[in-house]
Coordinates of C-alpha atoms in Angstrom, one line a residue:
Chain A
M18 CA 0.0 0.0 0.0
K19 CA 2.7 2.4 1.0
K20 CA 4.7 1.3 -2.0
L21 CA 1.8 2.2 -4.3
A22 CA 1.6 5.7 -2.7
T23 CA 5.3 6.4 -3.3
C24 CA 4.9 5.1 -6.8
R25 CA 2.1 7.5 -7.4
K26 CA 4.0 10.3 -5.8
I27 CA 7.0 9.6 -8.1
K28 CA 4.7 9.6 -11.1
G29 CA 3.2 12.9 -10.1
S30 CA 6.6 14.5 -9.7
R31 CA 7.7 13.1 -13.0
I32 CA 4.7 14.8 -14.7
I33 CA 5.5 18.1 -13.1
L34 CA 9.1 17.6 -14.2
H35 CA 8.1 17.0 -17.8
L36 CA 5.7 20.0 -17.7
C37 CA 8.6 22.3 -16.5
L38 CA 10.9 20.9 -19.2
L39 CA 8.3 21.2 -21.9
V40 CA 7.3 24.7 -21.1
S41 CA 10.9 26.0 -20.9
S42 CA 12.1 24.2 -24.0
V43 CA 9.1 25.6 -26.0
I44 CA 10.1 29.1 -24.7
M45 CA 13.7 28.4 -25.9
V46 CA 12.6 27.7 -29.5
M47 CA 9.5 29.9 -29.6
P48 CA 11.3 32.8 -31.3
F49 CA 12.3 30.5 -34.2
I50 CA 8.9 29.0 -34.5
W51 CA 7.3 32.5 -34.5
L52 CA 9.9 33.6 -37.1
V53 CA 9.2 30.7 -39.4
F54 CA 5.4 31.3 -39.4
T55 CA 5.7 35.0 -39.7
S56 CA 7.8 34.6 -42.8
F57 CA 4.8 33.1 -44.5
K58 CA 2.4 35.9 -43.5
E59 CA 1.2 38.8 -45.6
K60 CA 2.2 42.3 -44.7
A61 CA -1.2 43.3 -43.2
D62 CA -1.2 40.1 -41.2
I63 CA 2.3 40.7 -39.7
I64 CA 1.5 44.2 -38.3
S65 CA -2.0 43.2 -37.2
V66 CA -2.9 44.4 -33.7
T67 CA -4.1 40.9 -32.8
P68 CA -1.2 38.7 -33.8
T69 CA -1.7 35.0 -34.3
L70 CA 0.9 32.3 -34.5
L71 CA -0.3 30.7 -37.7
P72 CA -0.7 32.9 -40.8
R73 CA -4.2 33.8 -41.7
L74 CA -3.3 33.4 -45.3
W75 CA -0.2 31.5 -46.3
T76 CA 2.0 33.2 -48.9
L77 CA 5.4 32.7 -50.4
S78 CA 5.7 36.3 -51.6
N79 CA 8.3 37.1 -49.0
Y80 CA 10.6 34.4 -50.2
I81 CA 10.0 35.0 -53.9
K82 CA 11.2 38.6 -53.9
L83 CA 14.3 37.8 -51.8
P84 CA 16.7 37.0 -54.7
E85 CA 15.8 40.2 -56.4
V86 CA 16.9 42.4 -53.6
A87 CA 19.9 40.6 -52.2
P88 CA 22.1 37.8 -53.5
F89 CA 21.5 35.3 -50.7
L90 CA 23.0 32.5 -52.8
R91 CA 26.2 34.4 -53.0
F92 CA 26.2 35.0 -49.2
F93 CA 25.6 31.3 -48.7
F94 CA 28.6 30.5 -50.9
N95 CA 30.8 32.9 -49.0
S96 CA 29.8 31.5 -45.6
F97 CA 30.3 28.0 -46.9
F98 CA 33.7 28.8 -48.5
I99 CA 35.1 30.4 -45.4
S100 CA 33.9 27.5 -43.1
L101 CA 35.3 25.0 -45.6
I102 CA 38.8 26.4 -45.8
S103 CA 39.1 27.1 -42.1
T104 CA 37.9 23.5 -41.3
L105 CA 40.4 22.0 -43.8
F106 CA 43.2 23.7 -42.0
V107 CA 41.9 22.6 -38.6
I108 CA 41.6 19.0 -39.8
I109 CA 45.2 18.9 -40.8
G110 CA 46.7 21.3 -38.2
C111 CA 45.1 20.1 -35.0
P112 CA 46.1 16.4 -35.1
M113 CA 49.7 17.4 -36.1
A114 CA 50.1 19.8 -33.3
G115 CA 48.3 17.4 -31.0
Y116 CA 50.7 14.6 -32.0
I117 CA 53.7 16.8 -31.2
F118 CA 52.4 18.0 -27.9
A119 CA 51.4 14.5 -26.9
K120 CA 54.3 12.3 -28.0
Y121 CA 57.3 14.6 -28.2
K122 CA 59.5 15.9 -25.4
F123 CA 61.5 19.0 -26.1
R124 CA 62.5 22.3 -24.5
G125 CA 59.8 25.0 -24.4
Q126 CA 57.0 22.5 -25.2
T127 CA 55.1 22.9 -22.0
F128 CA 55.4 26.6 -22.2
L129 CA 54.0 26.7 -25.7
F130 CA 51.2 24.3 -24.7
L131 CA 50.2 26.5 -21.8
L132 CA 50.3 29.5 -24.1
I133 CA 47.9 27.8 -26.5
M134 CA 45.6 26.8 -23.6
A135 CA 45.6 30.4 -22.3
T136 CA 44.4 31.8 -25.6
I137 CA 41.3 29.6 -25.4
L138 CA 40.0 32.1 -22.8
V139 CA 40.7 35.2 -24.8
P140 CA 37.9 36.1 -27.2
L141 CA 38.8 37.3 -30.7
Q142 CA 37.0 40.7 -30.3
T143 CA 39.4 41.8 -27.6
Y144 CA 42.5 41.6 -29.9
M145 CA 40.9 42.4 -33.2
I146 CA 42.5 45.8 -33.7
P147 CA 46.1 44.6 -34.1
L148 CA 44.8 41.6 -36.0
Y149 CA 43.1 44.1 -38.4
L150 CA 46.3 46.1 -38.7
I151 CA 48.3 42.9 -39.5
M152 CA 45.8 42.0 -42.2
K153 CA 46.1 45.6 -43.5
S154 CA 49.9 45.3 -43.7
F155 CA 49.4 42.1 -45.7
G156 CA 46.9 44.0 -47.9
W157 CA 44.3 41.5 -47.0
I158 CA 41.4 43.9 -46.0
N159 CA 38.2 43.0 -47.8
T160 CA 39.5 39.6 -49.1
Y161 CA 38.7 36.0 -48.4
Q162 CA 42.2 35.3 -47.1
G163 CA 41.9 38.1 -44.6
M164 CA 38.5 36.8 -43.3
I165 CA 39.8 33.2 -43.0
F166 CA 43.3 33.7 -41.8
P167 CA 42.6 34.2 -38.0
L168 CA 40.4 31.2 -38.1
I169 CA 42.8 28.5 -39.3
I170 CA 44.2 27.5 -35.9
M171 CA 41.8 26.3 -33.2
S172 CA 43.4 26.3 -29.8
S173 CA 40.8 24.3 -28.0
G174 CA 41.0 21.8 -30.9
I175 CA 44.8 21.3 -30.3
F176 CA 44.1 20.8 -26.6
F177 CA 41.4 18.3 -27.3
L178 CA 43.4 16.3 -29.8
R179 CA 46.5 16.2 -27.6
Q180 CA 44.4 14.6 -24.8
N181 CA 43.1 12.1 -27.4
I182 CA 46.4 11.2 -28.9
L183 CA 47.9 10.7 -25.4
T184 CA 45.8 7.5 -25.2
I185 CA 47.4 6.0 -28.3
P186 CA 50.1 3.5 -27.0
D187 CA 53.7 4.5 -27.6
E188 CA 54.5 0.8 -28.6
L189 CA 52.4 1.3 -31.7
I190 CA 54.3 4.4 -32.8
D191 CA 57.7 2.7 -32.1
A192 CA 56.7 -0.4 -34.0
C193 CA 55.8 1.8 -37.0
R194 CA 59.2 3.6 -36.7
M195 CA 61.0 0.2 -36.6
D196 CA 59.3 -0.7 -39.8
G197 CA 61.0 2.3 -41.4
C198 CA 58.3 4.9 -41.3
S199 CA 59.3 8.5 -41.2
E200 CA 57.5 10.8 -38.8
F201 CA 55.1 11.8 -41.6
G202 CA 54.4 8.1 -42.1
V203 CA 53.7 7.6 -38.4
F204 CA 51.4 10.5 -38.5
W205 CA 49.6 9.4 -41.6
R206 CA 49.4 5.7 -40.8
I207 CA 48.9 5.7 -37.0
I208 CA 48.0 9.1 -35.5
F209 CA 45.6 10.4 -38.1
P210 CA 43.4 7.3 -38.4
L211 CA 43.3 6.6 -34.7
S212 CA 42.4 10.1 -33.7
F213 CA 40.0 10.6 -36.6
A214 CA 36.8 10.5 -34.5
A215 CA 38.1 13.3 -32.3
T216 CA 39.3 15.2 -35.4
A217 CA 35.8 14.9 -36.9
A218 CA 34.2 16.3 -33.8
I219 CA 36.6 19.2 -33.8
A220 CA 36.0 19.8 -37.5
I221 CA 32.2 19.9 -37.0
V222 CA 32.5 22.3 -34.1
N223 CA 34.9 24.5 -36.1
W224 CA 32.4 24.5 -38.9
V225 CA 29.6 25.8 -36.7
F226 CA 31.9 28.2 -35.0
T227 CA 33.1 29.9 -38.2
W228 CA 29.6 29.9 -39.6
S229 CA 27.8 31.5 -36.7
Q230 CA 30.1 32.8 -34.0
V231 CA 32.6 35.2 -35.4
F232 CA 30.3 37.8 -36.8
I233 CA 32.4 40.7 -35.5
W234 CA 35.4 39.7 -37.5
Y235 CA 33.5 39.4 -40.7
L236 CA 31.9 42.8 -40.0
V237 CA 35.3 44.4 -39.6
M238 CA 36.9 42.7 -42.6
A239 CA 34.3 42.6 -45.3
N240 CA 33.2 45.9 -46.8
S241 CA 31.8 44.8 -50.2
E242 CA 28.7 42.9 -50.8
K243 CA 30.6 40.3 -52.8
L244 CA 32.3 39.1 -49.6
F245 CA 29.3 39.2 -47.2
T246 CA 28.6 36.1 -45.2
M247 CA 25.0 35.2 -44.6
E248 CA 24.8 37.2 -41.3
L249 CA 26.3 40.3 -42.9
G250 CA 24.0 39.9 -45.8
L251 CA 21.1 39.8 -43.4
M252 CA 22.3 43.0 -41.8
Y253 CA 22.6 44.6 -45.2
F254 CA 19.2 43.5 -46.2
Q255 CA 17.7 44.7 -42.9
R256 CA 19.2 48.1 -43.2
H257 CA 17.8 48.7 -46.7
Y258 CA 14.3 47.3 -46.2
V259 CA 13.5 48.8 -42.9
T260 CA 9.8 48.2 -42.7
D261 CA 9.5 45.2 -44.9
Y262 CA 9.1 42.8 -41.9
G263 CA 8.0 39.9 -44.0
G264 CA 11.1 40.2 -46.2
I265 CA 13.3 40.5 -43.1
M266 CA 11.8 37.4 -41.5
A267 CA 12.2 35.4 -44.7
A268 CA 15.8 36.5 -44.9
C269 CA 16.3 35.4 -41.2
V270 CA 14.8 32.0 -42.0
I271 CA 17.2 31.6 -45.0
T272 CA 20.1 32.6 -42.7
V273 CA 19.2 30.1 -40.0
L274 CA 18.3 27.2 -42.2
P275 CA 21.7 25.9 -43.5
I276 CA 23.2 25.7 -40.0
L277 CA 20.0 24.3 -38.5
I278 CA 20.0 21.5 -41.0
F279 CA 23.7 20.9 -40.3
F280 CA 23.0 20.8 -36.6
L281 CA 20.1 18.3 -37.0
I282 CA 22.3 16.0 -39.0
F283 CA 25.3 16.1 -36.7
R284 CA 23.3 16.7 -33.5
R285 CA 25.0 14.1 -31.3
R286 CA 28.6 15.0 -32.4
I287 CA 28.0 18.7 -32.1
I288 CA 26.6 18.5 -28.6
E289 CA 29.5 16.2 -27.6
G290 CA 32.2 18.3 -29.3
V291 CA 30.8 21.6 -28.0
S292 CA 30.6 20.3 -24.4
L293 CA 34.3 19.3 -24.7
T294 CA 35.7 22.4 -26.4
G295 CA 33.3 25.2 -25.7
M296 CA 33.3 26.3 -29.4
K297 CA 35.4 29.4 -28.8
Y298 CA 39.0 29.9 -29.8
Chain B
M345 CA 78.9 21.6 -41.3
A346 CA 75.2 21.7 -41.8
R347 CA 74.9 18.4 -40.0
K348 CA 76.8 19.7 -37.0
K349 CA 74.4 22.6 -36.7
H350 CA 71.5 20.2 -36.8
S351 CA 72.9 18.3 -33.8
Y352 CA 73.3 21.5 -31.8
L353 CA 69.7 22.2 -32.3
R354 CA 68.9 18.7 -31.2
R355 CA 70.9 19.0 -28.1
W356 CA 69.3 22.3 -27.2
L357 CA 65.8 20.9 -27.8
G358 CA 65.9 17.6 -26.2
R359 CA 67.3 16.5 -22.8
R360 CA 69.2 13.1 -22.7
G361 CA 68.7 12.6 -26.4
S362 CA 65.0 12.2 -26.2
I363 CA 64.6 13.7 -29.7
K364 CA 65.5 11.7 -32.9
R365 CA 66.7 13.2 -36.1
S366 CA 63.6 12.4 -38.0
Q367 CA 61.6 14.1 -35.2
I368 CA 63.7 17.3 -35.7
L369 CA 62.7 17.3 -39.3
F370 CA 59.0 16.9 -38.4
I371 CA 59.3 19.7 -35.9
L372 CA 61.0 22.0 -38.4
T373 CA 58.6 21.4 -41.2
I374 CA 55.3 21.1 -39.3
F375 CA 55.5 22.5 -35.9
V376 CA 57.5 25.6 -36.5
P377 CA 55.2 26.9 -39.3
L378 CA 52.2 26.0 -37.1
I379 CA 53.5 27.8 -34.1
S380 CA 54.6 30.8 -36.1
L381 CA 51.0 31.1 -37.5
F382 CA 49.7 30.8 -34.0
M383 CA 52.0 33.6 -32.9
I384 CA 50.9 35.8 -35.8
I385 CA 47.1 35.4 -35.3
R386 CA 47.0 35.1 -31.5
I387 CA 50.0 36.0 -29.4
I388 CA 51.3 39.0 -31.4
P389 CA 47.8 40.7 -31.6
I390 CA 47.2 40.1 -27.9
G391 CA 50.6 41.6 -27.0
A392 CA 50.2 44.4 -29.5
T393 CA 46.8 45.3 -28.0
L394 CA 48.6 45.9 -24.7
G395 CA 51.3 47.9 -26.4
T396 CA 49.2 50.0 -28.7
A397 CA 47.1 51.1 -25.7
F398 CA 49.9 53.4 -24.7
T399 CA 50.2 55.1 -28.2
N400 CA 48.2 57.7 -30.0
M401 CA 47.8 55.4 -33.1
H402 CA 45.3 56.6 -35.6
L403 CA 44.6 55.2 -39.0
I404 CA 44.7 58.7 -40.6
R405 CA 47.6 60.1 -38.7
P406 CA 50.9 59.1 -40.3
V407 CA 53.1 59.1 -37.2
T408 CA 52.4 57.1 -34.1
K409 CA 53.9 58.3 -30.8
F410 CA 54.1 56.8 -27.3
V411 CA 51.8 58.8 -25.1
G412 CA 52.0 56.9 -21.8
M413 CA 48.8 56.9 -19.7
K414 CA 47.1 59.6 -21.7
N415 CA 44.6 57.3 -23.3
F416 CA 43.5 55.9 -20.0
I417 CA 43.2 59.4 -18.5
R418 CA 41.1 60.4 -21.4
L419 CA 38.9 57.3 -20.9
L420 CA 38.2 58.3 -17.3
E421 CA 36.7 61.5 -18.6
D422 CA 34.8 59.8 -21.5
K423 CA 31.2 59.6 -20.6
Q424 CA 30.5 57.1 -23.3
F425 CA 33.2 54.8 -22.0
I426 CA 32.1 55.1 -18.4
S427 CA 28.5 54.2 -19.2
A428 CA 29.7 51.3 -21.4
F429 CA 31.9 50.1 -18.6
F430 CA 29.0 50.0 -16.1
N431 CA 26.7 48.4 -18.7
S432 CA 29.3 45.7 -19.1
I433 CA 29.5 45.2 -15.4
E434 CA 25.7 44.9 -15.3
Y435 CA 25.9 42.4 -18.1
V436 CA 28.2 40.2 -16.1
V437 CA 26.3 40.6 -12.8
V438 CA 22.9 39.8 -14.4
A439 CA 23.9 37.2 -17.1
V440 CA 26.4 35.0 -15.2
P441 CA 24.1 34.0 -12.2
L442 CA 21.2 33.5 -14.6
E443 CA 23.1 31.4 -17.1
I444 CA 24.7 29.2 -14.3
G445 CA 21.5 29.0 -12.2
L446 CA 19.1 28.1 -15.0
G447 CA 21.7 25.9 -16.7
L448 CA 22.1 23.9 -13.5
L449 CA 18.4 23.8 -12.9
F450 CA 17.7 22.3 -16.4
A451 CA 20.7 20.0 -16.2
L452 CA 19.4 18.7 -12.8
M453 CA 16.0 18.1 -14.3
L454 CA 17.3 16.4 -17.4
S455 CA 19.7 14.1 -15.4
R456 CA 16.8 12.3 -13.7
K457 CA 16.7 9.6 -16.4
I458 CA 13.8 11.3 -18.1
K459 CA 12.0 10.3 -21.3
F460 CA 12.6 12.3 -24.4
E461 CA 15.9 13.6 -22.9
A462 CA 17.5 13.9 -26.3
L463 CA 14.6 16.0 -27.6
Y464 CA 14.7 18.4 -24.7
E465 CA 18.5 18.6 -25.0
T466 CA 18.2 19.5 -28.7
L467 CA 15.6 22.1 -28.1
Y468 CA 17.6 23.8 -25.4
F469 CA 20.7 23.7 -27.5
I470 CA 19.3 25.1 -30.7
P471 CA 19.6 28.8 -29.7
Y472 CA 23.3 28.3 -28.9
I473 CA 24.1 26.8 -32.3
L474 CA 22.3 29.3 -34.5
P475 CA 23.7 32.6 -35.6
M476 CA 23.2 35.6 -33.3
V477 CA 22.2 38.1 -36.0
P478 CA 18.8 36.6 -37.0
A479 CA 18.1 35.7 -33.4
A480 CA 18.7 39.2 -32.2
I481 CA 16.6 40.6 -35.1
V482 CA 13.7 38.4 -34.1
W483 CA 14.0 39.4 -30.4
K484 CA 14.2 43.0 -31.3
W485 CA 11.0 42.7 -33.3
F486 CA 9.4 41.0 -30.3
Y487 CA 10.4 44.0 -28.1
S488 CA 9.2 46.6 -30.7
P489 CA 7.0 49.3 -29.2
G490 CA 3.3 49.9 -29.7
S491 CA 0.8 47.1 -30.2
F492 CA 2.5 44.9 -32.7
G493 CA 5.5 44.1 -30.5
L494 CA 4.7 40.6 -29.4
A495 CA 6.1 41.0 -25.9
N496 CA 3.8 43.8 -25.1
Y497 CA 0.9 42.0 -26.8
L498 CA 1.4 39.0 -24.5
L499 CA 1.7 41.2 -21.4
E500 CA -1.5 42.9 -22.3
S501 CA -3.4 39.7 -23.0
V502 CA -2.6 38.5 -19.4
G503 CA -3.7 41.9 -18.1
L504 CA -0.3 43.6 -17.4
D505 CA 0.9 47.0 -18.5
R506 CA 3.0 47.6 -21.5
V507 CA 6.7 47.8 -21.0
P508 CA 8.8 50.4 -22.8
W509 CA 11.3 47.7 -24.0
M510 CA 13.3 49.8 -26.3
S511 CA 12.8 53.4 -25.2
N512 CA 13.9 53.1 -21.6
P513 CA 17.7 52.4 -21.6
R514 CA 17.6 50.5 -18.3
I515 CA 15.0 48.1 -19.6
A516 CA 16.5 47.9 -23.0
L517 CA 19.8 46.8 -21.5
L518 CA 18.1 44.1 -19.5
A519 CA 16.2 43.0 -22.6
T520 CA 19.5 42.7 -24.4
I521 CA 21.0 40.7 -21.6
G522 CA 17.9 38.5 -21.8
I523 CA 18.9 37.7 -25.5
H524 CA 22.4 36.9 -24.4
V525 CA 21.2 34.6 -21.6
W526 CA 18.7 32.9 -23.9
K527 CA 21.4 32.3 -26.5
N528 CA 24.1 30.8 -24.3
L529 CA 21.9 28.9 -21.8
G530 CA 22.1 25.7 -23.8
Y531 CA 25.8 25.5 -23.6
F532 CA 25.9 25.7 -19.8
M533 CA 23.0 23.2 -19.5
I534 CA 25.0 20.7 -21.7
I535 CA 28.3 20.9 -19.8
F536 CA 26.5 20.6 -16.4
L537 CA 24.5 17.7 -17.8
V538 CA 27.6 15.8 -19.0
A539 CA 29.2 16.4 -15.6
L540 CA 26.1 15.2 -13.7
K541 CA 26.0 12.0 -15.8
N542 CA 29.5 11.3 -14.7
V543 CA 28.5 11.3 -11.0
P544 CA 28.6 7.6 -10.1
A545 CA 25.1 6.2 -9.7
E546 CA 26.1 4.3 -6.5
M547 CA 26.6 7.6 -4.7
R548 CA 23.1 8.7 -5.4
E549 CA 21.7 5.4 -4.4
A550 CA 23.7 5.3 -1.2
S551 CA 22.4 8.6 -0.2
K552 CA 18.9 7.5 -1.0
V553 CA 19.3 4.4 1.1
D554 CA 20.5 6.6 3.9
G555 CA 17.2 8.4 3.7
A556 CA 18.3 11.6 2.1
T557 CA 15.7 13.7 0.2
I558 CA 16.3 14.7 -3.4
W559 CA 17.3 18.2 -2.3
Q560 CA 19.8 16.8 0.2
T561 CA 21.3 14.5 -2.5
I562 CA 21.7 17.4 -4.9
R563 CA 23.1 19.8 -2.3
H564 CA 25.6 17.4 -0.6
I565 CA 26.5 14.8 -3.3
E566 CA 26.0 16.1 -6.8
L567 CA 26.8 19.8 -6.6
P568 CA 30.1 19.3 -4.7
L569 CA 31.2 16.7 -7.2
I570 CA 30.6 18.9 -10.2
K571 CA 32.1 21.9 -8.6
P572 CA 35.1 22.2 -11.0
V573 CA 32.7 22.2 -14.0
I574 CA 30.6 25.0 -12.3
L575 CA 33.8 27.0 -11.9
Y576 CA 34.7 26.4 -15.5
G577 CA 31.2 27.4 -16.5
M578 CA 31.4 30.6 -14.4
V579 CA 34.7 31.6 -16.0
M580 CA 33.2 31.0 -19.5
A581 CA 30.0 32.8 -18.7
T582 CA 32.0 35.8 -17.4
V583 CA 34.3 36.0 -20.4
W584 CA 31.4 35.8 -22.9
S585 CA 29.1 38.3 -21.2
W586 CA 32.0 40.6 -20.6
S587 CA 32.9 40.6 -24.3
A588 CA 29.4 40.5 -25.7
F589 CA 28.9 42.5 -28.9
T590 CA 26.6 41.2 -31.6
E591 CA 23.2 41.5 -29.8
V592 CA 24.1 45.0 -28.6
Y593 CA 25.1 45.9 -32.1
I594 CA 21.8 44.7 -33.6
M595 CA 19.7 46.3 -30.9
T596 CA 21.3 49.7 -31.4
Q597 CA 21.2 50.0 -35.1
G598 CA 19.5 48.8 -38.2
T599 CA 15.7 49.1 -38.4
D600 CA 13.5 52.0 -37.4
I601 CA 12.9 50.7 -33.9
S602 CA 16.4 50.9 -32.6
T603 CA 17.4 51.6 -29.0
G604 CA 19.6 54.5 -28.2
A605 CA 23.4 54.1 -27.8
E606 CA 22.8 54.1 -24.0
I607 CA 23.0 50.4 -23.9
Q608 CA 26.4 50.1 -25.4
V609 CA 29.0 47.8 -23.8
L610 CA 32.8 47.8 -23.8
I611 CA 33.5 45.8 -27.0
Y612 CA 30.9 48.0 -28.7
R613 CA 33.0 51.0 -27.7
V614 CA 36.2 49.2 -29.0
F615 CA 34.4 48.7 -32.3
Q616 CA 33.3 52.3 -32.5
E617 CA 36.6 53.8 -31.6
A618 CA 38.7 51.6 -33.8
F619 CA 36.5 51.0 -36.9
V620 CA 34.2 54.0 -37.0
Y621 CA 36.5 56.8 -35.7
H622 CA 39.8 54.9 -36.6
S623 CA 41.3 55.8 -33.3
M624 CA 43.3 52.5 -32.8
G625 CA 45.2 53.7 -29.7
K626 CA 42.0 54.5 -27.8
G627 CA 40.3 51.3 -29.0
C628 CA 43.3 49.3 -27.7
A629 CA 43.2 51.1 -24.4
I630 CA 39.6 49.9 -23.9
S631 CA 40.6 46.4 -24.9
F632 CA 43.4 46.7 -22.3
V633 CA 40.7 47.5 -19.7
V634 CA 38.6 44.5 -20.9
F635 CA 41.6 42.2 -20.5
L636 CA 42.6 43.5 -17.1
I637 CA 39.1 43.4 -15.5
S638 CA 38.2 40.0 -16.9
L639 CA 41.5 38.7 -15.4
V640 CA 40.6 40.2 -12.0
I641 CA 37.1 38.7 -12.1
I642 CA 38.4 35.3 -13.0
L643 CA 41.0 35.4 -10.2
V644 CA 38.3 36.4 -7.8
Q645 CA 36.1 33.5 -8.9
F646 CA 39.0 31.1 -8.4
K647 CA 39.6 32.5 -4.9
I648 CA 36.0 32.2 -3.9
F649 CA 35.9 28.6 -5.0
R650 CA 39.2 27.8 -3.2
W651 CA 37.9 29.5 -0.1
G652 CA 34.7 27.5 -0.3
E653 CA 36.7 24.3 -0.2
K654 CA 38.4 25.1 3.1

């Protein structure tokens, strides 16, 4: 009898728990849900004094006119290209640096490693002025290479891969060396394949990071429409079509969509990777 | 000759011959370029920020001179900087406890072996992964004045007064901090959830057998065990809210319903000074302040946690 009562009590508290979670998670995604439905509304419907969640009349007009006013396909390509190049560098660079920090012992190594760890805590926006001046001295203002250059090394990725490569047994590496492998051979045959899961996690995190978290750097570097990333394109659009709420909302949806799809595909890995690296440099 | 030089390098780098020749080659071809890149894009800019803070560097002025503390003295008289400074302090004071507190709360709820855990996790995490600009634009539209701002509409429909979200600077700043908290909450929830899952189940069961209530288990078993993660979370939350920019930038400009510049924060000032007025020296001086204060806050957090252990 008593057992039944506790059972019921537990069930009751479970329901309350679920209710709390459900309400709060709906609040978390509500802005996006509202955004999506609003982008299908007509103008009069959007500024109506009694807003409804669902459009009274579904329309695609907000989307159809988008390509005429701003080249969102181009913006998408720019974002894609920047993330791609940065991620390729990270895929090669992080395991190599991780290998050296994990398996080599030489003077200054610990110091360098601590230096890299310390920079994880320093956000890019605090040192962007000298970075901008360096890019200027290279003549790289308003170019792709200028936008990508600061993003090709991922400190937290090096840290994460070093921890991962430490678990690879030394005997394996020594055996490979005995068989006449050069250090590149060791890296290519042993280190890279065995740490590939970790590298993939880092690469995915880096992709999301460069896509959606370094807005300020792109804002500083890109002046011409040709180089705008999706977020900059959205800003540009928003400035020029001030009261066209339907158009702005549709543009927001277009901006959110690629990375949302990416997230839903790699959900597990992104959550794992982000919780390990923090997705900041 | 060349070979001899090589061996000097080897002796300098490695103690007791721990470095082989092939490894030297690998270090020279891979590691040295990598570290030089790292120096160019991280260490040199960070160092240069601290150095440039003491010069009068200006993009239009051809000659740069060392001016000592002048930039900092000017900052003390700069009303814009002072207000930005206190706005940033408010950012940290409001955002960090909210992010840590709510993150912990959700993580504790989710760690109770609940159904649909993955679904909730995903929903909480979505704001963190998505770009800030569209998110801030949507929020700004929610906050818009008059009747078509959704926030006011909802308040009115439950019988409350309208709130001047955008026109009152104090409220506008809190609304902006709200966007920041909403955006980053998912991250803290996830790191706490991962930590809570690593707490051994036997410890929870043991305390249950001993007759502890849920609150006692949380208070005396789980929270002390994930304390390092909470400290890490606090440091991260502090750094991010102290260097917030995008949401403030979107809130202050763009559409017709912008807030005034009263809600600006430190990084926003850096951006304005350096990339609107081209006054690099002053911008770096503000960055210097950002570095210094965040270092102090982080040290204080470490001290508080150490002190709590005793």
